[in-house]
Backbone as a printed PyTorch tensor [residue, N CA C, xyz], in Angstrom:
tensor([[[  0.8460,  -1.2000,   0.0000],
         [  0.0000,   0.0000,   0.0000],
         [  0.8770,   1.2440,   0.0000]],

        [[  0.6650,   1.8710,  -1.1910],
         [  1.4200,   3.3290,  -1.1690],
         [  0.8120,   4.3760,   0.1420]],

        [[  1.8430,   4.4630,   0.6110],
         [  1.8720,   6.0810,   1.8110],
         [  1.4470,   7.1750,   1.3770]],

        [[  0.6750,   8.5440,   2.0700],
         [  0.6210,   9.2380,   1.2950],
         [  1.7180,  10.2800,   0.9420]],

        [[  3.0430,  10.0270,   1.5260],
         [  4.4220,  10.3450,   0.9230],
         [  5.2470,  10.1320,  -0.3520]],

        [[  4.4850,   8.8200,  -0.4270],
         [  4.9450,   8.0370,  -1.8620],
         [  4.9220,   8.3250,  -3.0420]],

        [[  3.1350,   8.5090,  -2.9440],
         [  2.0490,   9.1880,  -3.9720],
         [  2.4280,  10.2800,  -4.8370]],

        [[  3.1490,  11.1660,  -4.4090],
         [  3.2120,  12.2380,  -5.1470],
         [  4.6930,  11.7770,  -5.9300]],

        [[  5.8020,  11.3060,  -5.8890],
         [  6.8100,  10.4150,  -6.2820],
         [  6.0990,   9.2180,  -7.1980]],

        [[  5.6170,   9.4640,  -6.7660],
         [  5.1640,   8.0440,  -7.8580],
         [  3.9710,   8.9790,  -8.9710]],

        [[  3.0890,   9.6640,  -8.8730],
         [  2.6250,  10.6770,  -9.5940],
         [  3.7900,  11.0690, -10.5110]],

        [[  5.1160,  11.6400,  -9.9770],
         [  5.9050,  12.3430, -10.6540],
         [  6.3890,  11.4430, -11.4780]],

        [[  6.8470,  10.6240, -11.1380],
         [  7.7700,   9.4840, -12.4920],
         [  6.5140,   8.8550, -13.1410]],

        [[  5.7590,   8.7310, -12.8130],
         [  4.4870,   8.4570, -14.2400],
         [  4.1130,   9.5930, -15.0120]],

        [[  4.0250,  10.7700, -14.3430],
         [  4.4790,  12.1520, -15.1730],
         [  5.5020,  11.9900, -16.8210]],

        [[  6.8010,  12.1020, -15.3790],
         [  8.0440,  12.0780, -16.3360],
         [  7.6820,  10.9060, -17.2760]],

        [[  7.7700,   9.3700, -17.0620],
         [  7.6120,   8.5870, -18.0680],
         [  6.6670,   8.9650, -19.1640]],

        [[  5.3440,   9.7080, -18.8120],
         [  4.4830,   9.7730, -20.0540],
         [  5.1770,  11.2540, -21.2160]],

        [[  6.1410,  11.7880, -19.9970],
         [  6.6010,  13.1860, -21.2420],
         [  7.3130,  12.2230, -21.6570]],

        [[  8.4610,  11.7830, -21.3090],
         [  9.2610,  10.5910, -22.2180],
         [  8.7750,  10.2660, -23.2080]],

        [[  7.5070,   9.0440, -23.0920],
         [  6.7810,   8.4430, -24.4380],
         [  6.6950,   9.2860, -25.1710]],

        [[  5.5050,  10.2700, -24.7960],
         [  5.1280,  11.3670, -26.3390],
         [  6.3550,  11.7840, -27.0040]],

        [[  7.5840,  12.4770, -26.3670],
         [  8.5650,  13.0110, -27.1120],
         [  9.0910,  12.1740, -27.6490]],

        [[  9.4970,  10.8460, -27.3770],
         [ 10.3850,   9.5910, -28.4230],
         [  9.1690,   9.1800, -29.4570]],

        [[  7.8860,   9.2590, -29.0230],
         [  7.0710,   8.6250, -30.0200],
         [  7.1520,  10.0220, -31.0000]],

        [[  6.8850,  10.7670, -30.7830],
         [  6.9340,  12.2050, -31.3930],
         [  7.8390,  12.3270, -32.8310]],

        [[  9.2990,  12.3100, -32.1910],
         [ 10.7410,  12.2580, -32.7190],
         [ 10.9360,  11.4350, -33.7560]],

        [[ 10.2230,   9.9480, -33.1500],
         [ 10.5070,   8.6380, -34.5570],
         [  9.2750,   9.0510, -35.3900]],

        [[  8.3210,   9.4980, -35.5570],
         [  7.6200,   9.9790, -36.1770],
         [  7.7110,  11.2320, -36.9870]],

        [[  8.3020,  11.8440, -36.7350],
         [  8.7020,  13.3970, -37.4260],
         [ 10.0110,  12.6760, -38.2010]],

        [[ 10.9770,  11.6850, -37.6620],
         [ 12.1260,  11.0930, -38.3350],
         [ 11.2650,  10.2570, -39.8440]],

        [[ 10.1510,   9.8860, -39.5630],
         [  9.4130,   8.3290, -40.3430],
         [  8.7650,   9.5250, -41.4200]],

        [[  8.3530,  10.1140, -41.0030],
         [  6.8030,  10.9860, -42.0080],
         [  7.1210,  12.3290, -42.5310]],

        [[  7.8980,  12.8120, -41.5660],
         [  8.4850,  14.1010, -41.6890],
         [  7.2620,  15.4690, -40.5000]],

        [[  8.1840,  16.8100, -40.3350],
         [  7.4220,  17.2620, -39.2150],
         [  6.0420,  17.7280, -39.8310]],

        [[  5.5750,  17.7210, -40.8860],
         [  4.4250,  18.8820, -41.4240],
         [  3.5970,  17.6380, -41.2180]],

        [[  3.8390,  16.4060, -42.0530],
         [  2.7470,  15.3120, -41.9700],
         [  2.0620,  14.7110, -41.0680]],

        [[  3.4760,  14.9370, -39.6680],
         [  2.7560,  14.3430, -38.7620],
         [  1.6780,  15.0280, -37.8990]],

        [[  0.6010,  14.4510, -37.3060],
         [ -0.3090,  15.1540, -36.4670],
         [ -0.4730,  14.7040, -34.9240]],

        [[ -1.1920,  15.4820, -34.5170],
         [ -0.4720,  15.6180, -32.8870],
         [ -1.8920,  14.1230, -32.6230]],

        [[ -2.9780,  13.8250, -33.4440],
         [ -3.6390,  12.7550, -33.7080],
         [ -2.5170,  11.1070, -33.4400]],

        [[ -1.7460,  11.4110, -34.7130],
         [ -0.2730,  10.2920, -34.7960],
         [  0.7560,  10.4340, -33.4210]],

        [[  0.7810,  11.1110, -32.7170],
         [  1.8500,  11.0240, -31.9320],
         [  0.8530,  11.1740, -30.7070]],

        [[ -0.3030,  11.2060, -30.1570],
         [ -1.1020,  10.6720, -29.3010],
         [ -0.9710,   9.0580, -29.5000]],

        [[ -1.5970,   8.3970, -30.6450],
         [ -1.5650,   7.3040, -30.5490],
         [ -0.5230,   6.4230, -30.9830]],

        [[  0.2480,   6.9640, -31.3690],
         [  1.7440,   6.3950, -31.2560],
         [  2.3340,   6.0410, -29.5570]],

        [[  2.0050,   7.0360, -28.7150],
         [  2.6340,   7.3380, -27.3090],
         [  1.6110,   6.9960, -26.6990]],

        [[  0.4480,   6.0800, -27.1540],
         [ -0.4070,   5.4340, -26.3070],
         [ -1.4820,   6.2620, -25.2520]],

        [[ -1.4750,   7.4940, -25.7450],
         [ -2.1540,   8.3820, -25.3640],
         [ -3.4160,   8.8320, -25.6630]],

        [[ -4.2280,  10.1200, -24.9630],
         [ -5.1760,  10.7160, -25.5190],
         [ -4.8850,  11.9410, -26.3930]],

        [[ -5.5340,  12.6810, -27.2280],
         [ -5.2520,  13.9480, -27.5040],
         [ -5.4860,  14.8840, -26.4100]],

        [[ -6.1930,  14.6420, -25.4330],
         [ -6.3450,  15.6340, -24.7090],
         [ -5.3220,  15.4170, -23.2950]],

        [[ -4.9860,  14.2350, -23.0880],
         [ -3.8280,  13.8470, -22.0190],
         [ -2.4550,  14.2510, -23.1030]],

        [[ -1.8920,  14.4100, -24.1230],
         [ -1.5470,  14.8950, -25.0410],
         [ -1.5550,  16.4020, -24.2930]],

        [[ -1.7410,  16.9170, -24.6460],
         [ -2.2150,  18.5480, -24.3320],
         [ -1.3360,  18.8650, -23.0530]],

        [[ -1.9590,  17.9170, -22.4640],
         [ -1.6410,  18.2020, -20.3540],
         [ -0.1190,  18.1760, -20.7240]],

        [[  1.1280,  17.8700, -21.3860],
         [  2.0770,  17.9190, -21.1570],
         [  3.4200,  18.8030, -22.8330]],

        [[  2.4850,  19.3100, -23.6770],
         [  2.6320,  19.7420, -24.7180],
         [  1.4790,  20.8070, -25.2470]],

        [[  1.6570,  21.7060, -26.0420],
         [  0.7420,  22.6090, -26.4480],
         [  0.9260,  22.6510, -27.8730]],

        [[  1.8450,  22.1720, -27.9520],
         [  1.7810,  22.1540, -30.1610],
         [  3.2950,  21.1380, -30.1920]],

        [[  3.0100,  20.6670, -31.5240],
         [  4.3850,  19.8150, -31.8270],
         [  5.7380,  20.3390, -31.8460]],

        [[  4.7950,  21.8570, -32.4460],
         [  6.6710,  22.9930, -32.2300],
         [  7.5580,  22.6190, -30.6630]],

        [[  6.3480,  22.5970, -29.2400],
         [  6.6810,  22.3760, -28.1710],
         [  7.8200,  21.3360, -27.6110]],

        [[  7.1310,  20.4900, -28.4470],
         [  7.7080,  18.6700, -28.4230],
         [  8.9690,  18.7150, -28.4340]],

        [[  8.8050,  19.0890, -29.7790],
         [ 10.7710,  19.0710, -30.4300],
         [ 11.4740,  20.4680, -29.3740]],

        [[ 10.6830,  21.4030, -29.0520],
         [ 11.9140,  22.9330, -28.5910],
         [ 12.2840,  22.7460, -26.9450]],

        [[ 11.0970,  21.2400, -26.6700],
         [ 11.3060,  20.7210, -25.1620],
         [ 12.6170,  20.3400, -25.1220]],

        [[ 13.6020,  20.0900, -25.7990],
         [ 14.7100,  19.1030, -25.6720],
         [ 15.5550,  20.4440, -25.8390]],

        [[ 15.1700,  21.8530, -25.7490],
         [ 16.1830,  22.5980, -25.3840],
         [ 16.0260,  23.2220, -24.1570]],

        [[ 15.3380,  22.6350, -23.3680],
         [ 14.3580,  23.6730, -22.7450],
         [ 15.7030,  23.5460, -21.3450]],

        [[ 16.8670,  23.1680, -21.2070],
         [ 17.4230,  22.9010, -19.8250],
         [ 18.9390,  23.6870, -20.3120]],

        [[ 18.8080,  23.8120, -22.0630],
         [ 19.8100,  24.7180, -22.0040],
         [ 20.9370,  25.5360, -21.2280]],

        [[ 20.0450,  26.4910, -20.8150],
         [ 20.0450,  27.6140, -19.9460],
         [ 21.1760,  27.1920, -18.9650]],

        [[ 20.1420,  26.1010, -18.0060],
         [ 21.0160,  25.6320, -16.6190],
         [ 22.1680,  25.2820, -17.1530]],

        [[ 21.8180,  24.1990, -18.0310],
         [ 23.5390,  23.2370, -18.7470],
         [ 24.4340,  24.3160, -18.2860]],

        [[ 24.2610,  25.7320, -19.1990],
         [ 25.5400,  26.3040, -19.7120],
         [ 25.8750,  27.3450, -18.0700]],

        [[ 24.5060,  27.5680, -17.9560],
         [ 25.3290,  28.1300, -15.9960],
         [ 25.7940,  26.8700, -15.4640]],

        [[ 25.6010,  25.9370, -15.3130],
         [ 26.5380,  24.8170, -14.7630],
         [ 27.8680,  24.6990, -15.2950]],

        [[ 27.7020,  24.3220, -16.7580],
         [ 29.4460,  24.6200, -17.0520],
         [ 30.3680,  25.9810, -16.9070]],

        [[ 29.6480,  26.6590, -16.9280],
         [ 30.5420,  28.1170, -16.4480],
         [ 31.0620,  27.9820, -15.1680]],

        [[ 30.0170,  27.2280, -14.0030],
         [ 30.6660,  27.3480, -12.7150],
         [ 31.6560,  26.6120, -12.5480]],

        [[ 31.6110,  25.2490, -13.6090],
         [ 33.0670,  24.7130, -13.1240],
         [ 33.6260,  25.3540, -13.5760]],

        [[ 34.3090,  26.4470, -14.2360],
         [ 35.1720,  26.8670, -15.0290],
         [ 36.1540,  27.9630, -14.1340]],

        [[ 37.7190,  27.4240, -14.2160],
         [ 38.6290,  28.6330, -13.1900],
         [ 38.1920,  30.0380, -13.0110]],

        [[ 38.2140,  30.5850, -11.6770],
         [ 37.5420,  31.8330, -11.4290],
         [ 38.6170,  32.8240, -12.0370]],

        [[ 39.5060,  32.2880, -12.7030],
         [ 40.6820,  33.3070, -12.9830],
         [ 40.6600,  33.2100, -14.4740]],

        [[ 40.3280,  32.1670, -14.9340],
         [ 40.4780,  32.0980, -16.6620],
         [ 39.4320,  33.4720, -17.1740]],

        [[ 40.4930,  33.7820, -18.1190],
         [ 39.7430,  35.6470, -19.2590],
         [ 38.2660,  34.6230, -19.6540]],

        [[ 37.7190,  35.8730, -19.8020],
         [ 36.2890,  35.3290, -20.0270],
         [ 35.6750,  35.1790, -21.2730]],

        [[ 36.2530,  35.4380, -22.5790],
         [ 36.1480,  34.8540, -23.7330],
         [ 36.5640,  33.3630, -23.6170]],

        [[ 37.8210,  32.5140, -22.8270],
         [ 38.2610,  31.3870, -22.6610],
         [ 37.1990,  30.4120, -21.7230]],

        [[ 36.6700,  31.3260, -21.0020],
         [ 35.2120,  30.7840, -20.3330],
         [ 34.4120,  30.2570, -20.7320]],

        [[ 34.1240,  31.5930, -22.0320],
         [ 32.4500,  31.0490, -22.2970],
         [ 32.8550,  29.9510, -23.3060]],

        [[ 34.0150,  30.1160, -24.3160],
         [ 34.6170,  28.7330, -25.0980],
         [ 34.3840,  27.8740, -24.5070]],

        [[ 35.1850,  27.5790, -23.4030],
         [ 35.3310,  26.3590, -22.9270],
         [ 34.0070,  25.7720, -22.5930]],

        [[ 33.2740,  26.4260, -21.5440],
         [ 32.1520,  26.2070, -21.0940],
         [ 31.2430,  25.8810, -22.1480]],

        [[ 30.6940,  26.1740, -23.2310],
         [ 30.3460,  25.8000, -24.3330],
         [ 30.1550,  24.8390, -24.9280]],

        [[ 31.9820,  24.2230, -25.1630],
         [ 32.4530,  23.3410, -26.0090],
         [ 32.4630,  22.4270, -25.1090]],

        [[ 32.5960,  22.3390, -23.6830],
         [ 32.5130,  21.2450, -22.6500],
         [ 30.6650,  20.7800, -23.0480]],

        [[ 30.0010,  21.8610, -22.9920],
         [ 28.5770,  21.0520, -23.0380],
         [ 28.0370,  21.3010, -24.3270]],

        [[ 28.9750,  21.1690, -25.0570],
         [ 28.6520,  21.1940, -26.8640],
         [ 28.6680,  19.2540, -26.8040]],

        [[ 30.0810,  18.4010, -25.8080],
         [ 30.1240,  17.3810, -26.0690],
         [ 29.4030,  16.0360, -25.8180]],

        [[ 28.1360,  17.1860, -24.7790],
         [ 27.1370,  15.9020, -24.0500],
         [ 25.8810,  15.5400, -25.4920]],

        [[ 26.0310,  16.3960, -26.6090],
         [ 25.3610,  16.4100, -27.8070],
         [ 26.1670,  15.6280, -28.7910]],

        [[ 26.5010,  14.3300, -28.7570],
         [ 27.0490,  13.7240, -29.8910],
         [ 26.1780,  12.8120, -30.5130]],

        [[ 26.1680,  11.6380, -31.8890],
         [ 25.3950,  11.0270, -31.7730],
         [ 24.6870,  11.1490, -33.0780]],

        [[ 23.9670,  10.2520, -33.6580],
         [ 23.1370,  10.6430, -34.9540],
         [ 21.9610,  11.0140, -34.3570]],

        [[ 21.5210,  10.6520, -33.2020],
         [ 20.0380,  11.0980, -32.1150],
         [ 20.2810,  12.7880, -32.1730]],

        [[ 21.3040,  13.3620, -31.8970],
         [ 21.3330,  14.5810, -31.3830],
         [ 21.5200,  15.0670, -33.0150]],

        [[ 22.0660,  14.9290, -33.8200],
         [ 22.3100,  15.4000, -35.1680],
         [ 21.1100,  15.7200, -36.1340]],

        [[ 20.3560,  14.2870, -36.1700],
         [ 18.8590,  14.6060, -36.5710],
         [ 18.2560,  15.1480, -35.6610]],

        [[ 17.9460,  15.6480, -34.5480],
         [ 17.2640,  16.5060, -33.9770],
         [ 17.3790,  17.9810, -34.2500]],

        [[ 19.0100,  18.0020, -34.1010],
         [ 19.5310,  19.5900, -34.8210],
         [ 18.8260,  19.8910, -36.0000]],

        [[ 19.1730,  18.6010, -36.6310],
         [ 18.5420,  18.8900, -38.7970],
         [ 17.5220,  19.3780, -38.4040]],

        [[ 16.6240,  18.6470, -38.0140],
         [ 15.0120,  18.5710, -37.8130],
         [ 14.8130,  20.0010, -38.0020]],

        [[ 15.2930,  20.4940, -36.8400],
         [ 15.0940,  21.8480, -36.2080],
         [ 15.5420,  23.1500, -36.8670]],

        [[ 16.9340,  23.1200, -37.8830],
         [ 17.2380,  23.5600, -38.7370],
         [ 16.4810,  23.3460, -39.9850]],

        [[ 15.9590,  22.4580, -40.5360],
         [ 15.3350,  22.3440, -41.3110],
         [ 13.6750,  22.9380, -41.6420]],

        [[ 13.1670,  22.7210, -40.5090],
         [ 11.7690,  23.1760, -40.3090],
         [ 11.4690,  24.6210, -40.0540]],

        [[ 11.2540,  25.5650, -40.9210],
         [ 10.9920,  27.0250, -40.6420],
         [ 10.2530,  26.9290, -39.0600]],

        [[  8.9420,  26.5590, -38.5820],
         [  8.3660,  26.8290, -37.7230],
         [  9.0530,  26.4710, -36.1930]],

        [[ 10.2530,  25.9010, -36.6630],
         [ 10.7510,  24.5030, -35.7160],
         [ 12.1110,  25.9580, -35.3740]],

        [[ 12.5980,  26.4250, -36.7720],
         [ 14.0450,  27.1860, -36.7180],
         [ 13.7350,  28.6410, -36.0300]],

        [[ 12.6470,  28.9820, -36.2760],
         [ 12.3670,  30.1310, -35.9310],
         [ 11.5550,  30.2400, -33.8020]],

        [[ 11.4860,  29.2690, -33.6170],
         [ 11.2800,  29.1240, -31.9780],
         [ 12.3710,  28.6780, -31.8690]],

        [[ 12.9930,  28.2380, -31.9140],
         [ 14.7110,  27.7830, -31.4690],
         [ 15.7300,  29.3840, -31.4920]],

        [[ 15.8880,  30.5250, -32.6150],
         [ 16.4150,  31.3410, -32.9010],
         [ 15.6720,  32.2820, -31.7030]],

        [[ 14.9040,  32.6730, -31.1900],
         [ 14.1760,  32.9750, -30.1050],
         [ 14.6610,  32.7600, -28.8410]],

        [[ 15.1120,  31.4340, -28.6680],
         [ 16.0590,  31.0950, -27.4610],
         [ 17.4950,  31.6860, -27.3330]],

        [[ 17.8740,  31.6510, -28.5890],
         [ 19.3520,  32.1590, -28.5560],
         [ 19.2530,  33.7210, -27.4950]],

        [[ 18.2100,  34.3380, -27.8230],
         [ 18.5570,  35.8190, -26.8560],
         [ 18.4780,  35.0840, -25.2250]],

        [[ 17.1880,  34.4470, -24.8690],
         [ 17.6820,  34.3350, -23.6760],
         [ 19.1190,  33.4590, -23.3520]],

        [[ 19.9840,  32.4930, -23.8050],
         [ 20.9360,  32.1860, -23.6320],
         [ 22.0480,  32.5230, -23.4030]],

        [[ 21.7470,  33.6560, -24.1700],
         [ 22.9910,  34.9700, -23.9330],
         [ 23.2710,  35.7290, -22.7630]],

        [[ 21.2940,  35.7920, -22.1740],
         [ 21.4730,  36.5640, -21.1320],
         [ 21.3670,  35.4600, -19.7370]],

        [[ 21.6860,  34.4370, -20.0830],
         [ 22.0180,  33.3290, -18.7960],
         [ 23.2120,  33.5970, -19.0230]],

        [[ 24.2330,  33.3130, -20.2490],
         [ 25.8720,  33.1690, -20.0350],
         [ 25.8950,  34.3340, -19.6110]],

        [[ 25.4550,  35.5710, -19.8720],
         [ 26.5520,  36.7020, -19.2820],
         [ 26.4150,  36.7110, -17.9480]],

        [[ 25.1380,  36.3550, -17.4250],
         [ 25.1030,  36.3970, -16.2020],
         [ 26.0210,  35.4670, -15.4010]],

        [[ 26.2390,  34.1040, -15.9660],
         [ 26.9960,  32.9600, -15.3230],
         [ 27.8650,  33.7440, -15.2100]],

        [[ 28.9930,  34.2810, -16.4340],
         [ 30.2570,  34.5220, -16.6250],
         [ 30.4910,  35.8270, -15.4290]],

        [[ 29.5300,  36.4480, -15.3360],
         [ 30.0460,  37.6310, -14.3160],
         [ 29.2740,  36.8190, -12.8260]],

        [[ 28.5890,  36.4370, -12.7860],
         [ 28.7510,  35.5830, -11.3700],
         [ 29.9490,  34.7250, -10.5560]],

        [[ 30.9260,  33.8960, -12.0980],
         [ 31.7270,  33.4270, -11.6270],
         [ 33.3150,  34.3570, -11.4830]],

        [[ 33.0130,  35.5170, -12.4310],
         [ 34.1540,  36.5610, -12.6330],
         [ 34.0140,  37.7010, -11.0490]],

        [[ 32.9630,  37.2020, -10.7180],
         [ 32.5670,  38.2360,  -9.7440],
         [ 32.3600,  39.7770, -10.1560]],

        [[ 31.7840,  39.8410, -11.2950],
         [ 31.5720,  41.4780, -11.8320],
         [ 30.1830,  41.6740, -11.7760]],

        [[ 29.6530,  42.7690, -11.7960],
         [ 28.2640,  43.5890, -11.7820],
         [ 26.9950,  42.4170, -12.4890]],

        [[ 26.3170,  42.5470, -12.3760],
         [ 25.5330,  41.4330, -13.2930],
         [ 25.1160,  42.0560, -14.7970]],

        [[ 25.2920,  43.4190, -14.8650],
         [ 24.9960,  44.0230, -16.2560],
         [ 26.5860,  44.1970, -16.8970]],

        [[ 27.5810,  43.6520, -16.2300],
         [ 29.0490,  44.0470, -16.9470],
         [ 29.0140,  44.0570, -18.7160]],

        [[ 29.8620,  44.9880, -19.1410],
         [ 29.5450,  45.1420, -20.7660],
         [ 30.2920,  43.9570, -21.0070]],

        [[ 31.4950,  43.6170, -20.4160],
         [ 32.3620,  42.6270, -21.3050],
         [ 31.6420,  41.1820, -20.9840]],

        [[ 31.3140,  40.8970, -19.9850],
         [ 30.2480,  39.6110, -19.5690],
         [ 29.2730,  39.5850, -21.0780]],

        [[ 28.7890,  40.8680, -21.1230],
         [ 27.4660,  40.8280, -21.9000],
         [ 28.2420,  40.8790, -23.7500]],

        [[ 29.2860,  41.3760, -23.9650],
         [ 29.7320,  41.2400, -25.4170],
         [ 30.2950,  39.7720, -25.3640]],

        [[ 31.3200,  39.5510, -24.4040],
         [ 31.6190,  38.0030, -24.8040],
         [ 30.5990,  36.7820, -24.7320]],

        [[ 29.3690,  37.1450, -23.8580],
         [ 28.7940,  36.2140, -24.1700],
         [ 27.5600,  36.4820, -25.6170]],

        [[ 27.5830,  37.5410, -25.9500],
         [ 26.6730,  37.5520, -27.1990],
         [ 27.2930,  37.4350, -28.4210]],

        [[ 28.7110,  37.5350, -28.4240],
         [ 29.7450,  36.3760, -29.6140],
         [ 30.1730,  35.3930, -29.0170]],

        [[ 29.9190,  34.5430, -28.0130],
         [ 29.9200,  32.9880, -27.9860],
         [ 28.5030,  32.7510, -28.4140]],

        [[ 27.7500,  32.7850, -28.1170],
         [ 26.3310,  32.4080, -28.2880],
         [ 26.2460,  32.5740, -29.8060]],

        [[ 26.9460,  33.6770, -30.5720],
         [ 27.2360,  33.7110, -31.8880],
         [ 27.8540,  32.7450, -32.4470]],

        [[ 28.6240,  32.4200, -31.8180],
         [ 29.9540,  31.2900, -32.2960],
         [ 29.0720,  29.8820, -32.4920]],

        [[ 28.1250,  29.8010, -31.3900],
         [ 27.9670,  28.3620, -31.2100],
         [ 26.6580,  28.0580, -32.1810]],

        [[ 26.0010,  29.5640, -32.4740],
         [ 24.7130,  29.2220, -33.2370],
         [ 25.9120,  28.7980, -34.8600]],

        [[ 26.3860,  29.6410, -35.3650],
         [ 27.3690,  29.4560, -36.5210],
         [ 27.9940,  27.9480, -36.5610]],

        [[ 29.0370,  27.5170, -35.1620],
         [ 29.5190,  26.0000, -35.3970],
         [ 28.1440,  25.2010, -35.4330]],

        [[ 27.1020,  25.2590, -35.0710],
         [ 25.7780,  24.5220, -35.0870],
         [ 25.4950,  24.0850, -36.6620]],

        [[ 26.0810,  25.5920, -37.6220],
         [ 25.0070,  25.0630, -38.8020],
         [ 26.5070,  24.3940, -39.5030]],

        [[ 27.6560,  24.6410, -38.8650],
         [ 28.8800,  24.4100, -39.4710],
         [ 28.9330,  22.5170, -39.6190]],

        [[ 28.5280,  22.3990, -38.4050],
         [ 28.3400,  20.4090, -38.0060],
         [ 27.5630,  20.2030, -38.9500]],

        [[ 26.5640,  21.1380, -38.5760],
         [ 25.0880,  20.2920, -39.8530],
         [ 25.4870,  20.1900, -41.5330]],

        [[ 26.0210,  21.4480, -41.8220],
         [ 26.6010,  21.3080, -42.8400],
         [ 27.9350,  19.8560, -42.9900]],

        [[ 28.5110,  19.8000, -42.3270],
         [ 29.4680,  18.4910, -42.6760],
         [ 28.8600,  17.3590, -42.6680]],

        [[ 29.9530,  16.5680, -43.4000],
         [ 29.2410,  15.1640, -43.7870],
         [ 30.7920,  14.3960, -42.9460]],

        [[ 31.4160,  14.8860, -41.6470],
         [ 32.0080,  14.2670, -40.9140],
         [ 31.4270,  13.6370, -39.7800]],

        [[ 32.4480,  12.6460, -38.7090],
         [ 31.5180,  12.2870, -37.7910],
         [ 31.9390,  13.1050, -36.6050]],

        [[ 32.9040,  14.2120, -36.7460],
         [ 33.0690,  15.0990, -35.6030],
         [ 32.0580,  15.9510, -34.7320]],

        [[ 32.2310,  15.8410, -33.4520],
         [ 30.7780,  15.9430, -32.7260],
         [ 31.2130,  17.6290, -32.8310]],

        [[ 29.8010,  18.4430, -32.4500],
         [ 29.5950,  19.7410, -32.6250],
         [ 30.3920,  20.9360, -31.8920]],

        [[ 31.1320,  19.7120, -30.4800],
         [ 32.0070,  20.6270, -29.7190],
         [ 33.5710,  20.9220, -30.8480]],

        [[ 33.9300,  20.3420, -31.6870],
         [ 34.8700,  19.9680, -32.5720],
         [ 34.7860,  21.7110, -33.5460]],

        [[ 33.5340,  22.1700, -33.9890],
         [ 33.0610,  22.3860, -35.1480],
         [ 33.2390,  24.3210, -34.0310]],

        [[ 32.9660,  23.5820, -33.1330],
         [ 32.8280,  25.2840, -31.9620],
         [ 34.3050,  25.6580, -31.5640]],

        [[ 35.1920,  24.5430, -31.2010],
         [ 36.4830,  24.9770, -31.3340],
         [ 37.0700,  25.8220, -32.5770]],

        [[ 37.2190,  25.2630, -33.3220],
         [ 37.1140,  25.3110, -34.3600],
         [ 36.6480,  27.2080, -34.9640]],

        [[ 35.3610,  27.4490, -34.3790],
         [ 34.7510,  28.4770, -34.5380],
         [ 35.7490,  29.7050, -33.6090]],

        [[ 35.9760,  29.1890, -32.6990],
         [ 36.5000,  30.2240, -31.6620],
         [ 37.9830,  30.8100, -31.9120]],

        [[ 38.8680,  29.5550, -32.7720],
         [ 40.3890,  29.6970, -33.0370],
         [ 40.0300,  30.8830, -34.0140]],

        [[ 39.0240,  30.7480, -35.0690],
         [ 38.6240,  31.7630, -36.3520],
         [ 38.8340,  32.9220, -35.6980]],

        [[ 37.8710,  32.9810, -34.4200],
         [ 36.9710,  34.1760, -33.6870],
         [ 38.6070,  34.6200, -32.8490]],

        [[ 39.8030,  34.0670, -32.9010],
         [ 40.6520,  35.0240, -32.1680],
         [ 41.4970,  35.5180, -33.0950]],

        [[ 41.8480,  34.6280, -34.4020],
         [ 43.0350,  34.6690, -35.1510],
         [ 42.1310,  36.1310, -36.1260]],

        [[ 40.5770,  36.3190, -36.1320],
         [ 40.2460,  37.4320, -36.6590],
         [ 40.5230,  38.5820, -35.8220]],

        [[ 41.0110,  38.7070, -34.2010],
         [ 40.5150,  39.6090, -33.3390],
         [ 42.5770,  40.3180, -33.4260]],

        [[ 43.2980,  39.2750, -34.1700],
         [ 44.3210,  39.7000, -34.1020],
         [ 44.9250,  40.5140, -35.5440]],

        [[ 44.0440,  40.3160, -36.2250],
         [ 44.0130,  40.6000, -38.0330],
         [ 44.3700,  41.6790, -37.7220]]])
């Protein structure tokens, strides 16, 4: 007999498991049919669902797919904090970046990128995120630099990393290598100094 301590733990991971289903049933379906064909009809009953229990954890398919960025944010304040309180802060937001550029490897994470690049309705809520991202790194970077929270250089270096990484993004997609996306951001940043010395 569940406690009534339990209950809400056990509520929650039947939660989590049912966002799970819809989004993998979702994903192989937008992979199988493509994103316009599929309907939120097909990925209810793909994920063993209702359309309207459907709903309770999604509001449109754009949702589905822009859910898998939705922790962004934290990722990249987490990697900033490990990052030396002394390292210059262009070398920060690089690193920090390209450290959680590498938890994205994979043909799973590659077709998701395409997907998302590919789909106007899909590219254009994703390009939307990029501003707030910018204004999480600058904030990380001067939290861990210990500067003002509006610092200009916090706020320029992180709105050309966030540049850098949207650019190595379409740079991966564009290759037909198997180098993961942190590869493609290095890469971006050596450009981004050897231009700053031109």
């Amino acid at each position: 007999m569940q406690t009534a301590t339990e209950q809400p733990g056990l509520r929650e991971r039947k939660r989590a498991d049912t966002h799970a289903r819809i989004h993998q049933a979702a994903l192989a379906l937008f992979a199988r049919q493509g994103f316009e064909a599929t309907t939120l009809d097909d990925i209810a009953i793909a994920a063993g669902v209702s359309r309207r229990s459907l709903f309770h954890y999604f509001g449109s398919k754009e949702d589905i797919v822009l859910s898998t960025k939705a922790g962004l944010g934290e990722l990249i304040e987490a990697a900033v904090a490990r990052r030396p309180a002394d390292e210059p802060l262009l070398a920060m937001a690089e690193h920090a970046l390209t450290d959680m550029a590498g938890d994205f490897q994979g043909p799973e994470a590659r077709a998701l990128a395409r997907l998302i690049h590919d789909t106007p309705a899909l590219k254009a809520g994703d390009h939307a995120k990029y501003e707030m991202l910018e204004h999480r790194l600058a904030a990380a970077l001067a939290a861990q630099k210990r500067l003002p929270p509006d610092d200009l250089q916090a706020r320029v270096v992180a709105t050309t990393a966030i540049g850098v990484l949207r650019m190595a993004t379409e740079t991966w997609l564009a290759s037909d290598d198997d180098a993961g996306p942190e590869v493609h951001g290095k890469a971006a940043f050596m450009a981004l100094r050897a231009a700053a010395k031109a």
